[in-house]
Coordinates of N, CA and C and ligand atoms in Angstrom, one line a residue:
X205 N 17.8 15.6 -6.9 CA 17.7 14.6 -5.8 C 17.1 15.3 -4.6
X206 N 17.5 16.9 -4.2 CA 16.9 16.9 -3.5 C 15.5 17.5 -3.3
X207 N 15.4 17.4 -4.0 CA 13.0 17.7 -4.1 C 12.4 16.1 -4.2
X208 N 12.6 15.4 -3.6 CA 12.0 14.4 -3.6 C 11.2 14.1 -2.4
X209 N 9.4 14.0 -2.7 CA 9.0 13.5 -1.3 C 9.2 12.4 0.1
X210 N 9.6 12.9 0.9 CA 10.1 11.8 1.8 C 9.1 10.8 2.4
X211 N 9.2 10.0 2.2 CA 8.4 8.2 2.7 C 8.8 7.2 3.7
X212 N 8.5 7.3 4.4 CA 8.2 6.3 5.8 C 6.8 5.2 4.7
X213 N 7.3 3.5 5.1 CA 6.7 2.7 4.6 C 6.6 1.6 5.7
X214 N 5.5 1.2 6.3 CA 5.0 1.1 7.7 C 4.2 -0.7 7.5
X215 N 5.2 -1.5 8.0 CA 4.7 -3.0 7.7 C 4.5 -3.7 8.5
X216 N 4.3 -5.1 8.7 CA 4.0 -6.3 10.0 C 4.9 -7.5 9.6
X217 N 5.0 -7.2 8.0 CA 5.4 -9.0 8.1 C 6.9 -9.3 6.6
X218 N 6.3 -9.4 5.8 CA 7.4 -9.9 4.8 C 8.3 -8.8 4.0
X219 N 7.4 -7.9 3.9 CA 8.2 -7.2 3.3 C 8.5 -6.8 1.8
X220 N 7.5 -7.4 0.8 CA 8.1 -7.8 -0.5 C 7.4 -6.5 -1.2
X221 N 6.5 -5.9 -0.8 CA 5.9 -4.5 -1.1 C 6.8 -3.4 -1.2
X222 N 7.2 -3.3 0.3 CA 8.7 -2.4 0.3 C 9.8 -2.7 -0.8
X223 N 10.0 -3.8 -0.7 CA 11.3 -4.5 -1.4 C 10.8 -3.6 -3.2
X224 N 10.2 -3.3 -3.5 CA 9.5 -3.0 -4.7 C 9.8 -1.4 -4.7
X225 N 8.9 -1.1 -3.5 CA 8.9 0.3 -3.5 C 10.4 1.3 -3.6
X226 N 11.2 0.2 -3.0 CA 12.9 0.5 -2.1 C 13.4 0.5 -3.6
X227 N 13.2 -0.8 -4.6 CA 13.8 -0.9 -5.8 C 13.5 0.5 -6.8
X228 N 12.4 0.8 -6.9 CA 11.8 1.9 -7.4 C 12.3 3.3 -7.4
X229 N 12.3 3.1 -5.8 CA 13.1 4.8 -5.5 C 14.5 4.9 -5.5
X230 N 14.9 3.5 -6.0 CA 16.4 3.7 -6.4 C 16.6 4.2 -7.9
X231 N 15.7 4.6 -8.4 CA 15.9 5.0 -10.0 C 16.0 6.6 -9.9
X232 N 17.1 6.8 -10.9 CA 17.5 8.0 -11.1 C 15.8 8.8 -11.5
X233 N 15.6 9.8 -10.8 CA 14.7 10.6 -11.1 C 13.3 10.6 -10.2
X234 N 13.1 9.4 -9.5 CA 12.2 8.7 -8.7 C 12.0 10.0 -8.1
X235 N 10.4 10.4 -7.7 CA 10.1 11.7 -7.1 C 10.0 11.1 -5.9
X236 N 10.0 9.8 -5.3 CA 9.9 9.1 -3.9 C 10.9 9.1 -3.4
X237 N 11.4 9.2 -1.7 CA 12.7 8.8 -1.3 C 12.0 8.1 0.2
X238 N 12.4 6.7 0.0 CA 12.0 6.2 1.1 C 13.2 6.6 2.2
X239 N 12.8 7.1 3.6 CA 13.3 7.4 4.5 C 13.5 7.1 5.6
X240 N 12.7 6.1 6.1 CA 12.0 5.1 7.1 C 11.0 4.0 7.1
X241 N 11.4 3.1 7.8 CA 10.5 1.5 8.0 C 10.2 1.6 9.1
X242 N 8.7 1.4 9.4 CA 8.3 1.4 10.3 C 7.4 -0.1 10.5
X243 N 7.9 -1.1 11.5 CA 6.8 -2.3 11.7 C 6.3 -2.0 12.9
X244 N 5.1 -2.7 13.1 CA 4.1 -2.9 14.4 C 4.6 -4.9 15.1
X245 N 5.7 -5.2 14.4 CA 6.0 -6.3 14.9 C 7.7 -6.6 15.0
X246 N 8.1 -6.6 15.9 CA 9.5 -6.8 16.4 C 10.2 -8.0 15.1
X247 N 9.4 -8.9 14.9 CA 10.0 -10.1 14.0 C 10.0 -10.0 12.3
X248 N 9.1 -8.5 12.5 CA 8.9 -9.0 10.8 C 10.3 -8.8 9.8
X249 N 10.3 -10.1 9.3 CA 11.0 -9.8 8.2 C 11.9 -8.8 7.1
X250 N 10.6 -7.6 7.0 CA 10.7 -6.7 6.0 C 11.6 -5.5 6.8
X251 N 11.7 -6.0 8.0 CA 13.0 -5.1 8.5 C 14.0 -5.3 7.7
X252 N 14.8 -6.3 7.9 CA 16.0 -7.0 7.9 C 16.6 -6.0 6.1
X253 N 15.1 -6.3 5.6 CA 15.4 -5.3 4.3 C 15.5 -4.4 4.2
X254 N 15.0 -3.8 4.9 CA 15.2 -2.4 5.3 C 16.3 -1.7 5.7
X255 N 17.2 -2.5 6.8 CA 18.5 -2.8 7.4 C 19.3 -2.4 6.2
X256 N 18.9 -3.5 5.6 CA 19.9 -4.0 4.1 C 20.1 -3.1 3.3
X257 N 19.0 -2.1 3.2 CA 18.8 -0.9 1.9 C 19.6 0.0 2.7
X258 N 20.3 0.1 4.4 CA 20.9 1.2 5.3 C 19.7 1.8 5.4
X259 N 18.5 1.8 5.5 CA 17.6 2.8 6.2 C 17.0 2.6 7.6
X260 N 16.9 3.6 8.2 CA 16.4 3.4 9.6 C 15.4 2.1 9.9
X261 N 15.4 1.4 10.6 CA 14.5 0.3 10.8 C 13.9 0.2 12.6
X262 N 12.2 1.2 12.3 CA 11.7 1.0 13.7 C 11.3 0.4 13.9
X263 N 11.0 -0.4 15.4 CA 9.9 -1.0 15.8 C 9.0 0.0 16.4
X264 N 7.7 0.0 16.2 CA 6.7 0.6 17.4 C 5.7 -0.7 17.6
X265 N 5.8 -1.3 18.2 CA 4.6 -2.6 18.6 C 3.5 -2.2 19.5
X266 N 2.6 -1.8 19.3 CA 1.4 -2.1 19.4 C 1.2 -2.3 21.0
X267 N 1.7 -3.7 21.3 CA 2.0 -4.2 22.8 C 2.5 -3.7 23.4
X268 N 3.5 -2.7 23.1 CA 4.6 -2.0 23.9 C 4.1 -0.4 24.3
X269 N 2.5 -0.3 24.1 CA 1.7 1.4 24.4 C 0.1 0.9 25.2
X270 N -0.5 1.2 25.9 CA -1.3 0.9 27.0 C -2.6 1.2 25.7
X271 N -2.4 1.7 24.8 CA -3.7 2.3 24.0 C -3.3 2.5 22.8
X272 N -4.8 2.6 21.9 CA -3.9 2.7 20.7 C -3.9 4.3 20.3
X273 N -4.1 5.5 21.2 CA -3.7 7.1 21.2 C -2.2 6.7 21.2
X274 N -1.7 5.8 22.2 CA -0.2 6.5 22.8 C 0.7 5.3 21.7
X275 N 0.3 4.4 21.1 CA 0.8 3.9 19.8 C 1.1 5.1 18.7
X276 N -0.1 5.5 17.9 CA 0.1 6.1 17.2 C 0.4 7.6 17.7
X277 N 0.7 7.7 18.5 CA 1.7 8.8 19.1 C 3.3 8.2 19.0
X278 N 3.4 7.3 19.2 CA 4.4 7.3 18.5 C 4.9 7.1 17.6
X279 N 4.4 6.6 16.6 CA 4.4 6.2 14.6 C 4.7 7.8 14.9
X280 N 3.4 8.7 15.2 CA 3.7 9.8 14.7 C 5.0 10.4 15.2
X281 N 5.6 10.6 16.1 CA 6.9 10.8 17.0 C 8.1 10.3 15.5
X282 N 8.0 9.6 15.4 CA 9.2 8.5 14.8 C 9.3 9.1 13.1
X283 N 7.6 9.8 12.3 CA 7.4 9.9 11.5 C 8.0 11.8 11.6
X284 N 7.8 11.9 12.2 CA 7.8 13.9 12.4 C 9.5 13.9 12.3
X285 N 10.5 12.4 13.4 CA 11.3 12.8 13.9 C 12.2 12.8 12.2
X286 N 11.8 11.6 11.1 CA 12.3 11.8 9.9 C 11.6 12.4 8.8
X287 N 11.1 13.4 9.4 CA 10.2 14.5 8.2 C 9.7 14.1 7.1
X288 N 8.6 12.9 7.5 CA 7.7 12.0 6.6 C 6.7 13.0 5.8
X289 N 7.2 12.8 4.8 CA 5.8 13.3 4.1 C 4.4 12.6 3.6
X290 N 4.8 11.4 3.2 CA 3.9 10.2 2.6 C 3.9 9.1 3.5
X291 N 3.2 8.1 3.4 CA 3.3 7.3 4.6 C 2.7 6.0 3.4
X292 N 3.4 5.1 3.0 CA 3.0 3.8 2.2 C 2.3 2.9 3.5
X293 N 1.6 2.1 3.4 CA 1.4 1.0 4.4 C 1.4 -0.3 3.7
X294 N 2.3 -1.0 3.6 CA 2.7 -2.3 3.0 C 2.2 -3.5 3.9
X295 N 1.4 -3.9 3.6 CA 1.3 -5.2 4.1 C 1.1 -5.0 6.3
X296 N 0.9 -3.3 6.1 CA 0.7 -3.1 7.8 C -0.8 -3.7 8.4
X297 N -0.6 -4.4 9.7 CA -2.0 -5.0 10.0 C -2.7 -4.2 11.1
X298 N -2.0 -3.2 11.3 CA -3.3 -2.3 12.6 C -3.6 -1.6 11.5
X299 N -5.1 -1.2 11.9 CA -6.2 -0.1 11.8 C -5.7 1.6 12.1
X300 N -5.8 1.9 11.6 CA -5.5 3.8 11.9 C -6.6 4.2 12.4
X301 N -6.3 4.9 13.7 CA -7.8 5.4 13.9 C -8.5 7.0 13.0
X302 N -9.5 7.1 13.0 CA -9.8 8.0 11.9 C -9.2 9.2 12.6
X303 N -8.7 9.9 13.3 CA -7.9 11.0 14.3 C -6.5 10.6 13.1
X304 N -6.2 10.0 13.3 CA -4.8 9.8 13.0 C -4.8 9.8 10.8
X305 N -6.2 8.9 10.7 CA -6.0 9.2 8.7 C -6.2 10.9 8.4
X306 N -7.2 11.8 9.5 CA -7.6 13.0 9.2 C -6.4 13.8 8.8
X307 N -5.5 12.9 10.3 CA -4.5 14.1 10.2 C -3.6 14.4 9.0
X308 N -3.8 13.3 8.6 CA -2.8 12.3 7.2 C -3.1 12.3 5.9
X309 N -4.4 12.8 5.8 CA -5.8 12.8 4.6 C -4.6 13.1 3.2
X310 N -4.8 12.3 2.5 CA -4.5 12.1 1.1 C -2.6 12.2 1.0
X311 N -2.4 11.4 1.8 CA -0.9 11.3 2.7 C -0.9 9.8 2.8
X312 N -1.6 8.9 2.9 CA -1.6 7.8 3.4 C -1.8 6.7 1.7
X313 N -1.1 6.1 1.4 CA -1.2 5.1 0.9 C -1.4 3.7 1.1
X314 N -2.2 3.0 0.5 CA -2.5 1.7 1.0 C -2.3 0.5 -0.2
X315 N -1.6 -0.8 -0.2 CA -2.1 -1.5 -1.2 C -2.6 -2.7 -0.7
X316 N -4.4 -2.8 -1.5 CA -5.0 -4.1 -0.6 C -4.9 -5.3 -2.2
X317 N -4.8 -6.4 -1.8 CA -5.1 -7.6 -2.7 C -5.9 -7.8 -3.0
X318 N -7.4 -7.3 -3.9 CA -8.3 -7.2 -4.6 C -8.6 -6.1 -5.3
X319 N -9.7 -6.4 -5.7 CA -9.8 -5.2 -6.8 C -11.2 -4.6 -6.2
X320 N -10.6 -3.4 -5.7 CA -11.9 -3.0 -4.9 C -12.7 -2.2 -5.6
X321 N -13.8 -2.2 -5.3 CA -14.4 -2.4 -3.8 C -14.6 -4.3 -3.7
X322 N -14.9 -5.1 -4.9 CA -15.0 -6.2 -4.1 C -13.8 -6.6 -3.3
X323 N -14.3 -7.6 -2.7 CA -13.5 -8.4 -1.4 C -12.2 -7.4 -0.3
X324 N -13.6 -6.4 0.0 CA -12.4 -5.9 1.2 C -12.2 -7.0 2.4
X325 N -11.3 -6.4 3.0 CA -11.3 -7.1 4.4 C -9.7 -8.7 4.2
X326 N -9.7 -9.1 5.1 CA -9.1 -10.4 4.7 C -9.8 -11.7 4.0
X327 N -8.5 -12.7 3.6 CA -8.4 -13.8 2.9 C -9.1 -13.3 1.4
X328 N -8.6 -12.7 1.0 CA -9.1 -12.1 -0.6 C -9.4 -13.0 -1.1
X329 N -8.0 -13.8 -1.4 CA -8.2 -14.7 -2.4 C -8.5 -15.8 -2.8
X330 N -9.0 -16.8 -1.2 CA -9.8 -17.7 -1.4 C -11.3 -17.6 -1.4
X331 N -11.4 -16.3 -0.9 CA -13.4 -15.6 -1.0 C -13.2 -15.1 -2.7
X332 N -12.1 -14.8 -3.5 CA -12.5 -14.6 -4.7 C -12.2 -16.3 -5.6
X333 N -11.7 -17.3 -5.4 CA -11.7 -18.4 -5.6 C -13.4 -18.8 -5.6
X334 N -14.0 -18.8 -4.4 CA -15.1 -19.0 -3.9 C -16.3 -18.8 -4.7
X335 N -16.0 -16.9 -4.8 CA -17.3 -16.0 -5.6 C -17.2 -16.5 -7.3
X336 N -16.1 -17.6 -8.1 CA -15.8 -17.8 -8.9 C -15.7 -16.8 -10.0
X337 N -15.0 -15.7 -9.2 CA -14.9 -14.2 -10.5 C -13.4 -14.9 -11.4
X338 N -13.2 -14.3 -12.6 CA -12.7 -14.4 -13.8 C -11.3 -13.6 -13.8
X339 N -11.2 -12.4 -13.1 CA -10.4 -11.4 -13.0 C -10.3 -11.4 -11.5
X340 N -9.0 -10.6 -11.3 CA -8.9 -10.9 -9.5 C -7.6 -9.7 -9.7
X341 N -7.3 -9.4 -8.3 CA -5.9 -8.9 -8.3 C -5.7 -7.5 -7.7
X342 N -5.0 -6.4 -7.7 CA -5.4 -5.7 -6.6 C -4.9 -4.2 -6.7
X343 N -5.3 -3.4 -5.8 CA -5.6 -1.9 -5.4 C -5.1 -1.1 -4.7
X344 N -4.5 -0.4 -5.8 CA -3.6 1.1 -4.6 C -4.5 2.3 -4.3
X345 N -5.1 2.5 -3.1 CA -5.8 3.3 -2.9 C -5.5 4.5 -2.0
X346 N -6.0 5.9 -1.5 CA -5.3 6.3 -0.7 C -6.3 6.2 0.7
X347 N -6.0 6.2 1.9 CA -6.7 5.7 2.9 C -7.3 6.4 3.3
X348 N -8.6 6.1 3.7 CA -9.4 6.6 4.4 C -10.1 5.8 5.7
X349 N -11.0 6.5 7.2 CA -11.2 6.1 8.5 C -11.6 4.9 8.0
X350 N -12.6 4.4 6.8 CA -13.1 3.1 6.4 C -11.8 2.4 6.1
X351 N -12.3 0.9 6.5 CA -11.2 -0.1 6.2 C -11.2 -0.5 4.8
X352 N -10.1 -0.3 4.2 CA -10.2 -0.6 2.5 C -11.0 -0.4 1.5
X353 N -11.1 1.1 2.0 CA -11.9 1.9 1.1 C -11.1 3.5 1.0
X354 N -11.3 4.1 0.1 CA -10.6 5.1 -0.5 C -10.3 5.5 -1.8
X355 N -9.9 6.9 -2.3 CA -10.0 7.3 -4.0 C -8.7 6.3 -4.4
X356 N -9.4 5.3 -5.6 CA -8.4 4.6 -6.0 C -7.0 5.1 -7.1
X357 N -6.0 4.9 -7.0 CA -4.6 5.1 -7.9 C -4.8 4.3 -8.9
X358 N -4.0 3.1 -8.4 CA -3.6 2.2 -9.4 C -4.5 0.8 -9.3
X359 N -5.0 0.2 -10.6 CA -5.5 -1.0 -10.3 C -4.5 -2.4 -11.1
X360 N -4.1 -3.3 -10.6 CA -3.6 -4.4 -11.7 C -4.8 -5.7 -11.3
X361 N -5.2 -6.0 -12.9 CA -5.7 -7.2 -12.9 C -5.0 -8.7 -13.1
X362 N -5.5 -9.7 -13.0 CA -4.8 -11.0 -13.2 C -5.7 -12.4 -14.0
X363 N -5.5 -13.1 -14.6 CA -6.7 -13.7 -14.6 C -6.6 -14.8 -13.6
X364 N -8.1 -15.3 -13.1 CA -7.9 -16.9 -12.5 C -8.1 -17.6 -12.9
X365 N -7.1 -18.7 -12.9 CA -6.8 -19.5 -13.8 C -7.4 -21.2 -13.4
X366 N -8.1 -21.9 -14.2 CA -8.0 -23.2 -13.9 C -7.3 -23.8 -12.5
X367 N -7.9 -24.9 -11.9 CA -7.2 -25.4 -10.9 C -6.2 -24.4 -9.9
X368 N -6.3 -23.1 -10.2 CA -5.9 -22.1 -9.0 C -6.1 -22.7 -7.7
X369 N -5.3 -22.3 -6.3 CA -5.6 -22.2 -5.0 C -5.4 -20.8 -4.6
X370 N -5.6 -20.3 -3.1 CA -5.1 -19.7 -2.6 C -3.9 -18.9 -2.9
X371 N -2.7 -20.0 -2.8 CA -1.3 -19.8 -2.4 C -1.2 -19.0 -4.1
X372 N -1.7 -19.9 -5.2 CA -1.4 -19.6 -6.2 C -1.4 -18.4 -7.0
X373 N -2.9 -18.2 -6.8 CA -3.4 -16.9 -7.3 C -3.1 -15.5 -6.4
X374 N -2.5 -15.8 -5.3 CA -2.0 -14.4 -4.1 C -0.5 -13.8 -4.6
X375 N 0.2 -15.7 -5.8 CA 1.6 -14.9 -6.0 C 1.5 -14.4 -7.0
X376 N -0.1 -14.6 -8.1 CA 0.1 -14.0 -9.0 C -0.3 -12.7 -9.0
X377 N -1.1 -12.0 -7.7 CA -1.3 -10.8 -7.8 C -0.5 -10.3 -7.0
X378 N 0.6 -10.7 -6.3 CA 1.7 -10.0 -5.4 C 2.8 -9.2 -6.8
X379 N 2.7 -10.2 -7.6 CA 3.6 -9.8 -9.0 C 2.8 -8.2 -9.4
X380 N 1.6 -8.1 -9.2 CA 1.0 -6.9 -10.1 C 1.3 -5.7 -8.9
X381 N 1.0 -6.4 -7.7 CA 1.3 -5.4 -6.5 C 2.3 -4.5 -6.8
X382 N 3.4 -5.4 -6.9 CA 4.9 -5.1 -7.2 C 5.1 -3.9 -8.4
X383 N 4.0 -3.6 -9.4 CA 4.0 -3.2 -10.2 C 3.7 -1.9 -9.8
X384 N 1.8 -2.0 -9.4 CA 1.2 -0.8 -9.1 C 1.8 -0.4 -8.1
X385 N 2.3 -0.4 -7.1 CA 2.4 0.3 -5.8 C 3.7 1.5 -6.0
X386 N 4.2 0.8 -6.8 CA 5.5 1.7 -7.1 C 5.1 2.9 -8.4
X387 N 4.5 2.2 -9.1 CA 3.4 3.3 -10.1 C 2.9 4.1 -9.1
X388 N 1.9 4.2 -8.2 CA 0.9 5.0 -7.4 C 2.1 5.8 -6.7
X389 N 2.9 5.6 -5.7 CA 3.2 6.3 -5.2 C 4.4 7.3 -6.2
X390 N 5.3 6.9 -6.8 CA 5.4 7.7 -7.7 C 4.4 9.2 -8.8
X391 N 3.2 8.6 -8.7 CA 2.1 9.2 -9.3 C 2.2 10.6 -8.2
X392 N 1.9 10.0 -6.9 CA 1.4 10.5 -5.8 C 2.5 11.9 -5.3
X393 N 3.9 11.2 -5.3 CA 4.9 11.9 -5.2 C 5.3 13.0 -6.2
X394 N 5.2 12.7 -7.5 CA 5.1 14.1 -8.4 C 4.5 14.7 -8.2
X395 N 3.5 14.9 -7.5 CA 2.1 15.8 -7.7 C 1.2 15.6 -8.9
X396 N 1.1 14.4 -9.2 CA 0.4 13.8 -10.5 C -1.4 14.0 -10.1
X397 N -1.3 13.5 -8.8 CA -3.0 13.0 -8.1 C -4.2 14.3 -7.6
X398 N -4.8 14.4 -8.5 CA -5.7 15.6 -7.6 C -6.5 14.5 -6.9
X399 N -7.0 14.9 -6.2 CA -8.5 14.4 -5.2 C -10.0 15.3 -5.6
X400 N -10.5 14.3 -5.7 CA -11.8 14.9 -6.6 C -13.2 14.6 -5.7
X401 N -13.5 15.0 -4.7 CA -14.7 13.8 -3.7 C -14.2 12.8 -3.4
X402 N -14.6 11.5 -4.1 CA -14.0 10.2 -3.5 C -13.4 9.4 -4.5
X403 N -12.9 10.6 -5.8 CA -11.6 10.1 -6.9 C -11.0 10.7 -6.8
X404 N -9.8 9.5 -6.8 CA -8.6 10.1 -7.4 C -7.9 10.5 -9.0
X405 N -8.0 11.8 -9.2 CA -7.8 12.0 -10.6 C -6.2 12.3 -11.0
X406 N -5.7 11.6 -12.1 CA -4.6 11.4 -12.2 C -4.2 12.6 -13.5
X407 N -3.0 13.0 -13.3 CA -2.8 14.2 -14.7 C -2.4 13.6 -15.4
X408 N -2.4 12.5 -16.2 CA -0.9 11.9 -17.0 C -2.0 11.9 -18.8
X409 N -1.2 11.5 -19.4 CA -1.6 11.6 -21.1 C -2.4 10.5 -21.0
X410 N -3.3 10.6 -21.9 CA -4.6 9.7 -21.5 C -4.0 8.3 -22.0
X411 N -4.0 7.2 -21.7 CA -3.6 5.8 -22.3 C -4.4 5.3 -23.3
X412 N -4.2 4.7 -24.3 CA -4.8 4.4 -24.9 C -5.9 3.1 -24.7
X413 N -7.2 3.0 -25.3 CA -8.6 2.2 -24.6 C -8.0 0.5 -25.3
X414 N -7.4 0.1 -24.0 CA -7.3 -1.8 -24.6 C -8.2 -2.5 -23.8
X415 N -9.3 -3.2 -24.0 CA -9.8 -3.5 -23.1 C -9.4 -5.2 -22.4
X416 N -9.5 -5.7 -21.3 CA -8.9 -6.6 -21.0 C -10.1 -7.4 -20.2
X417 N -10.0 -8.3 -21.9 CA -10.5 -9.2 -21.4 C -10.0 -10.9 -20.8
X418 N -10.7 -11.7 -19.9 CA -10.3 -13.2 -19.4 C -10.9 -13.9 -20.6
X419 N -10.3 -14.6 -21.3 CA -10.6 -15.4 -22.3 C -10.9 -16.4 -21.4
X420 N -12.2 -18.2 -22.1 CA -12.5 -18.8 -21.3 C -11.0 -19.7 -21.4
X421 N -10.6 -20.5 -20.6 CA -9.2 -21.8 -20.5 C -9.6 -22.7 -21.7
Ligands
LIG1018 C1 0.2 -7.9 0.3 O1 -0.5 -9.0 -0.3 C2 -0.7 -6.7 0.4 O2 -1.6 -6.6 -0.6 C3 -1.4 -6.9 1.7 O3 -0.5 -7.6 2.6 C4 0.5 -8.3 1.8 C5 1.8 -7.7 2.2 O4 2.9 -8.5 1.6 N1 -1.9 -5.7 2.2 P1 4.4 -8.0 1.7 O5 4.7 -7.9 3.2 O6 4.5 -6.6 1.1 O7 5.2 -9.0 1.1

């Protein structure tokens, strides 16, 4: 137990990413030990869980620092003060300035709801409704100064389904989220992940080739 990388997991709103990650690093062996929640919003939710699991639960808001130097001066304060090694960002809605990922470089995890590189940025999944793609669903990557872009970890796909909406197809890739994010950081936390240029190269036994395909409805 005690060689496990320590994790600060840094959110705005619900929380169900953590709730995954928290579940995760409760397994005997887990190389992750989440150690801190950190939100950019006084209300969010994914505190309360955090509470719940007895882990420290900060606010640093955004509003409450004249700039965003003396913000992320204090993430980093709060991060140093519980000897962060990894830093998840679940569902977090500020931007890192690129000073602050350099510092962090291949330290930073991110999970976005598509399958990148398409549909960076927000509303994924009614722009992938839209683009009428077949497969949809989403990306653990590690961060970089670009917005949702970086060497990718883990990918889960989903298919989209007939008469899908929005609401629909976001819970079906929140399920995969749930999946990869705890996969990746895990990966990340053993020392599984080299960085290769702008891959991430994984050490593990090669998986066997299934290919996955969307059959038509
Ligand atoms: C997830 O869909 C994640 O991909 C995106 O924000 C959402 C956070 O959800 N970055 P939750 O707070 O983890 O429930």
């Amino acid at each position: 137990m005690g060689n496990r990388r320590r994790v600060a997991v840094l959110i705005s709103g619900r929380g169900s990413n953590l709730g995954a990650l928290l579940r995760a690093s409760a397994r005997p062996g887990a190389a992750a030990e989440i150690v801190e929640v950190i939100s950019e919003r006084p209300d969010a939710p994914g505190l309360k869980r955090a509470r719940g699991a007895g882990l420290p639960a900060v606010v640093v808001a955004r509003s409450g620092h004249p700039d965003r130097s003396s913000f992320e001066q204090a993430l980093q304060d709060s991060l140093d003060a519980h000897g962060t090694e990894l830093i998840c960002l679940a569902g977090f809605m500020r931007i890192l300035s690129p000073a602050f990922v350099a510092r962090w470089r291949d330290r930073i995890l991110n999970v976005h709801p598509s399958l990148l590189p398409a549909f960076r940025g927000l509303d994924t999944h009614r722009r992938a409704l839209e683009a009428g793609v077949r497969l949809h669903g989403c990306t653990v990557h590690l961060v970089r100064a670009e917005v949702d872009a970086g060497p990718i970890l883990v990918q889960g796909a989903v298919p989209v389904l007939p008469g899908d909406d929005p609401a629909t197809l976001a819970a079906r890739v929140l399920e995969v989220e749930h999946r990869c994010y705890p996969l990746a950081l895990e990966l990340v936390a053993a020392g599984r992940v080299r960085v290769e240029g702008e891959r991430a190269l994984i050490d593990a036994p090669t998986p066997g080739t299934r290919p996955l395909i969307n059959p038509p409805a």
